[in-house]
mmCIF file of C-alpha atoms and ligand atoms in Angstrom:
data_model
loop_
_atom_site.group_PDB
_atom_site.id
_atom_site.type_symbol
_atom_site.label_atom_id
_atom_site.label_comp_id
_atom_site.label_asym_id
_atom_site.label_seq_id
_atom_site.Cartn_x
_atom_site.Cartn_y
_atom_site.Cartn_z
ATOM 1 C CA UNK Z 333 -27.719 -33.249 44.282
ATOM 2 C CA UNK Z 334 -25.278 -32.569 41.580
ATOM 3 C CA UNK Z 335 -21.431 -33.511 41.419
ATOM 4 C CA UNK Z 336 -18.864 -31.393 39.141
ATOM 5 C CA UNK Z 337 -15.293 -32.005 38.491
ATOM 6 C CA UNK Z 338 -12.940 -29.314 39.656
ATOM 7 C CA UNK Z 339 -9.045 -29.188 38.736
ATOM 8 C CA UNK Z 340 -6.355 -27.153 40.982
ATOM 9 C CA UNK Z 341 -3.913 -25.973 37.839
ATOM 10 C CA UNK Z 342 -0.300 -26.337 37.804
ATOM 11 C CA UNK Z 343 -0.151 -22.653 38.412
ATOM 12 C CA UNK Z 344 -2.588 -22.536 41.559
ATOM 13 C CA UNK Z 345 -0.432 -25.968 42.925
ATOM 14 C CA UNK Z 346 2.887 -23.459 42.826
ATOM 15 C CA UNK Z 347 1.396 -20.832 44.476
ATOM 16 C CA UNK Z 348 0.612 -23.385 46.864
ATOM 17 C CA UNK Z 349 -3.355 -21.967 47.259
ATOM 18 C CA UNK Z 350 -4.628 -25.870 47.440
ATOM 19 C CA UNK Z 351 -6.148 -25.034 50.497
ATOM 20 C CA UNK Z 352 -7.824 -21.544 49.964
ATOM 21 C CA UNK Z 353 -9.244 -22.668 47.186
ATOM 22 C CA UNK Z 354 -10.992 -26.123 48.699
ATOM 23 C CA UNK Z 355 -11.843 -23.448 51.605
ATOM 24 C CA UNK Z 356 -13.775 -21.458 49.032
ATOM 25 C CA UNK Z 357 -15.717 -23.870 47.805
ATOM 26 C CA UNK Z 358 -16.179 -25.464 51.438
ATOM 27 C CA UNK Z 359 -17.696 -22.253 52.617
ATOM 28 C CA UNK Z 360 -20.110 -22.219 49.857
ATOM 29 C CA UNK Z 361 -21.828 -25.650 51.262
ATOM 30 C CA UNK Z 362 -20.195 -27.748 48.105
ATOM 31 C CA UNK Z 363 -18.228 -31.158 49.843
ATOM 32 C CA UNK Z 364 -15.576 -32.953 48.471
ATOM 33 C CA UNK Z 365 -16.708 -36.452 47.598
ATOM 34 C CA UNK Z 366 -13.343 -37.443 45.816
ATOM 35 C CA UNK Z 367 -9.842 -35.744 45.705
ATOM 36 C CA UNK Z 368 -6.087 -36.628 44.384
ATOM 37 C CA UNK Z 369 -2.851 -34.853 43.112
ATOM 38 C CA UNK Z 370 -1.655 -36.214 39.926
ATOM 39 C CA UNK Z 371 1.364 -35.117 37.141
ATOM 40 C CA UNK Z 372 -0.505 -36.159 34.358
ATOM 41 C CA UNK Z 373 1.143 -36.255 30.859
ATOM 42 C CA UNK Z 374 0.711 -34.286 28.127
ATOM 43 C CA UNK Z 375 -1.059 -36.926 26.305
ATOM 44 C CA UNK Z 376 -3.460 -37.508 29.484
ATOM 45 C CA UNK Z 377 -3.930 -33.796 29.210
ATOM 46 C CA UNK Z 378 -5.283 -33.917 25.359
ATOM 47 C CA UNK Z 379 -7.431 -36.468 26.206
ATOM 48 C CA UNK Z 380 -9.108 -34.451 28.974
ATOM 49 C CA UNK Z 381 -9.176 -31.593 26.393
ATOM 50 C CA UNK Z 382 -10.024 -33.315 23.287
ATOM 51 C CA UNK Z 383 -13.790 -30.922 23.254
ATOM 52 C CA UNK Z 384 -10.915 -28.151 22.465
ATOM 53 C CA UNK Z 385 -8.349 -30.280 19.766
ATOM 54 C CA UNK Z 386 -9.153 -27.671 16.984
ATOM 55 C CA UNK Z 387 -9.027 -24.658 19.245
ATOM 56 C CA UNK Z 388 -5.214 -22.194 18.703
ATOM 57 C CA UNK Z 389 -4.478 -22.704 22.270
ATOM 58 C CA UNK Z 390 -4.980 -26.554 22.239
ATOM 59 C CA UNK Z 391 -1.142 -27.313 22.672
ATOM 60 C CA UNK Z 392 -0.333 -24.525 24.855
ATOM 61 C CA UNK Z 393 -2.770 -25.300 27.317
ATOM 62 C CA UNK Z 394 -1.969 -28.936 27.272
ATOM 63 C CA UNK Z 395 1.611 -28.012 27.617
ATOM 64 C CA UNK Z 396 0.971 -26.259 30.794
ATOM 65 C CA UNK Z 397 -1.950 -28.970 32.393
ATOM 66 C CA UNK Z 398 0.607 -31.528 31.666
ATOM 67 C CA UNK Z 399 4.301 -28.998 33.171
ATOM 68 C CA UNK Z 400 3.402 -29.810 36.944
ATOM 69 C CA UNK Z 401 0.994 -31.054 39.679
ATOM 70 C CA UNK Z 402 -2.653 -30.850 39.456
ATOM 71 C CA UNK Z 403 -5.539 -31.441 42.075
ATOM 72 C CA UNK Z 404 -8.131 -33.222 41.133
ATOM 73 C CA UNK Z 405 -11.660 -32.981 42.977
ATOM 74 C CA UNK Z 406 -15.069 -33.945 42.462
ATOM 75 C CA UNK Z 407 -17.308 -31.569 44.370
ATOM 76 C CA UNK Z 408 -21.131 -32.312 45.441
ATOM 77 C CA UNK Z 409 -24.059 -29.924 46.140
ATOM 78 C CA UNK Z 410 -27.152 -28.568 45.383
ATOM 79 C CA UNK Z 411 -26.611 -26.881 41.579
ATOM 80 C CA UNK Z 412 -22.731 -27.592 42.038
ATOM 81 C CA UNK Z 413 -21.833 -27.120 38.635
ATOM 82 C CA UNK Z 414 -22.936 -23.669 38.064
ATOM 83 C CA UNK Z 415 -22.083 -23.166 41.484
ATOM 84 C CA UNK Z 416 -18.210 -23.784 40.689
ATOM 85 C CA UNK Z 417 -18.290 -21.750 37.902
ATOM 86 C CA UNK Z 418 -19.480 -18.944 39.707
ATOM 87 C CA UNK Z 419 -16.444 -19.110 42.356
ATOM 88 C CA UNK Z 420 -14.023 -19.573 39.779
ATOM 89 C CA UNK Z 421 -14.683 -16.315 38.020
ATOM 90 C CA UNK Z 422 -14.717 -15.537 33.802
ATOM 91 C CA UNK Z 423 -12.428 -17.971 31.967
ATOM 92 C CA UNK Z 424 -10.268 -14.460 31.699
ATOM 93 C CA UNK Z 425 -8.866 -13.538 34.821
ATOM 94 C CA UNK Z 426 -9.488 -9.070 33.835
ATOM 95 C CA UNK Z 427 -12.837 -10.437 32.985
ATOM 96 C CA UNK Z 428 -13.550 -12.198 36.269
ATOM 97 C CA UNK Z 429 -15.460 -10.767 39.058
ATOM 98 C CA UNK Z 430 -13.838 -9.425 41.853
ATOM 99 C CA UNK Z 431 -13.360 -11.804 44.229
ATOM 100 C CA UNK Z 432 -13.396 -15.339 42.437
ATOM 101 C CA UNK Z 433 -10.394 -17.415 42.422
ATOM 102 C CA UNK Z 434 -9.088 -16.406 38.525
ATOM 103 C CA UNK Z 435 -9.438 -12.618 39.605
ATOM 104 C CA UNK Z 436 -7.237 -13.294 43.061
ATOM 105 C CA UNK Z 437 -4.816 -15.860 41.639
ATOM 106 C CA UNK Z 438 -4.936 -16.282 37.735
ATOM 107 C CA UNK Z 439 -1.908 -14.708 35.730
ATOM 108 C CA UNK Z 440 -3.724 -14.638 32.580
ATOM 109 C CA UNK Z 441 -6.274 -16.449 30.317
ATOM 110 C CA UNK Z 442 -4.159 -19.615 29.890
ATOM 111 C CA UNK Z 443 -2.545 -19.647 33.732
ATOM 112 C CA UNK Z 444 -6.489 -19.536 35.169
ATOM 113 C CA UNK Z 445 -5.757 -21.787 38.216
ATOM 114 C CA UNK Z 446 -8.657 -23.423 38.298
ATOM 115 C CA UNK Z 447 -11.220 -25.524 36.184
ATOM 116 C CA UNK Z 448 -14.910 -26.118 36.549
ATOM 117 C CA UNK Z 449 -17.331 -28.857 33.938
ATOM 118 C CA UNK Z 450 -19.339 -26.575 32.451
ATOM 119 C CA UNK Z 451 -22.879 -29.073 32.038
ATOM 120 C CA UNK Z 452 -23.817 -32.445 33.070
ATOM 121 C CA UNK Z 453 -22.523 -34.422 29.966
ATOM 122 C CA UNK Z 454 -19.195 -32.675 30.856
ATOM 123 C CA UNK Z 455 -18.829 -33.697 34.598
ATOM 124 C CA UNK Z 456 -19.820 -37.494 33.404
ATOM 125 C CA UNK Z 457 -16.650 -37.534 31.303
ATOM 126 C CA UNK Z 458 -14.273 -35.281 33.110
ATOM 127 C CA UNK Z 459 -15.290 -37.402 36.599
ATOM 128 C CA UNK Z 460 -14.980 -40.411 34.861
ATOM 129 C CA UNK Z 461 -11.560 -39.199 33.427
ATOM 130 C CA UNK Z 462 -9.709 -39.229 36.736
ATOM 131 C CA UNK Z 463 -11.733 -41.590 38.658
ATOM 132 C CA UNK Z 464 -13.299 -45.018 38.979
ATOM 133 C CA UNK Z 465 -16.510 -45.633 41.207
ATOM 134 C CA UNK Z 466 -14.412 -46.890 44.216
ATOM 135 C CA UNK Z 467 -12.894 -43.883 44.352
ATOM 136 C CA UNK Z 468 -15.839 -41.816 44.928
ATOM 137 C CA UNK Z 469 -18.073 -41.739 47.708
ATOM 138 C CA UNK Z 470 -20.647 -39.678 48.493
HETATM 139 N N1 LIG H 1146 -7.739 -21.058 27.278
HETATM 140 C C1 LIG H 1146 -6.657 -20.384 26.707
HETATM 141 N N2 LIG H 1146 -6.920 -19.390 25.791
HETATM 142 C C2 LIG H 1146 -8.186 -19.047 25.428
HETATM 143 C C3 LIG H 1146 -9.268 -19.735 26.006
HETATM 144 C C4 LIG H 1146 -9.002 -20.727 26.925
HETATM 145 O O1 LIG H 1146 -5.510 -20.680 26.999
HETATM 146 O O2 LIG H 1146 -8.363 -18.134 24.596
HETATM 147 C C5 LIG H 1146 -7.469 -22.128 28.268
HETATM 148 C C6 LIG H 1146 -7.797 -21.734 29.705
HETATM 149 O O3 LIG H 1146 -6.846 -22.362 30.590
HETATM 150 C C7 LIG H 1146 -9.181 -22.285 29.886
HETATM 151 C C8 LIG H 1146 -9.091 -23.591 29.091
HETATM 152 O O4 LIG H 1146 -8.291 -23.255 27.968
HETATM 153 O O5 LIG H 1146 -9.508 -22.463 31.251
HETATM 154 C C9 LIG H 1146 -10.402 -24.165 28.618
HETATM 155 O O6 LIG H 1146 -11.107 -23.152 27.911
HETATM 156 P P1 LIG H 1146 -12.654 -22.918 28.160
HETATM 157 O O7 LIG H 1146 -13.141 -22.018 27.095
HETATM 158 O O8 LIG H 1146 -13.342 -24.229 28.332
HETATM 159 O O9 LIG H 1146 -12.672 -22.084 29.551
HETATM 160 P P2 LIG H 1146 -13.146 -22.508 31.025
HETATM 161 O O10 LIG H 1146 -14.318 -23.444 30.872
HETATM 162 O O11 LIG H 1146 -11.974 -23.164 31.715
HETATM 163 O O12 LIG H 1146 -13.529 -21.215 31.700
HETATM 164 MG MG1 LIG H 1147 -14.481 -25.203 29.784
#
């Protein structure tokens, strides 16, 4: 059993898809084990990002995570990390398969709607970002 943080991006909160996309992810045996909707700051939003400080796109993106509503969720199943990443589509939504959530929702490769932890080490810290122990329950 493996848990994996998801996020539901300011864009995919407007377009009001909180449901179809816990529906996805419902229907491909994951369970939701933890779930809130947060405006987190832009500061809050670095320090979720800091693996990408030095990256071009660093303050854009944070600027965005940080210019609405988010979902966050902590998912559990059986190989749930790759598992998310797999419904979620290629980090560019022309690049993402047909069907995944960034090739039905995503404007572009910034606007993505959705995120996934990409490895173990990265759900420990991106779980632990957003929640305490109490808050998850299995
Ligand atoms: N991103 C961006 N421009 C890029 C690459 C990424 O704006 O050229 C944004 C996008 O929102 C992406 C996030 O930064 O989801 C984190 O990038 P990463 O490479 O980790 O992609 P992901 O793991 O989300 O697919
Ligand atoms: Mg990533």
């Amino acid at each position: 059993m493996e848990r994996t943080l998801t996020i539901i991006k300011p864009d995919g909160v407007e377009k009001n898809v909180i449901g179809e996309i816990i529906r996805r992810y419902e229907e491909k045996g994951l369970r939701v084990v933890a779930l809130k909707r947060i405006k987190q700051t832009k500061d809050e939003a670095m320090g979720f990002y800091i693996v990408h400080k030095d990256r071009p796109f660093y303050d854009s993106l944070t600027d965005f995570m940080s210019e609405g509503p988010i979902v966050v969720i902590v998912l559990e199943g059986e190989g749930a990390i790759a598992k998310v990443r797999e419904i979620m589509g290629a980090t560019n939504p022309e690049e993402a398969a047909p069907g995944t959530i960034r090739a039905d929702f995503a404007a572009n490769i910034e606007r993505n709607t959705v995120h996934g932890s990409d490895s173990p080490e990265s759900a420990e810290y991106e779980i632990n970002y957003y929640f305490s122990q109490l808050e998850i329950c299995g």
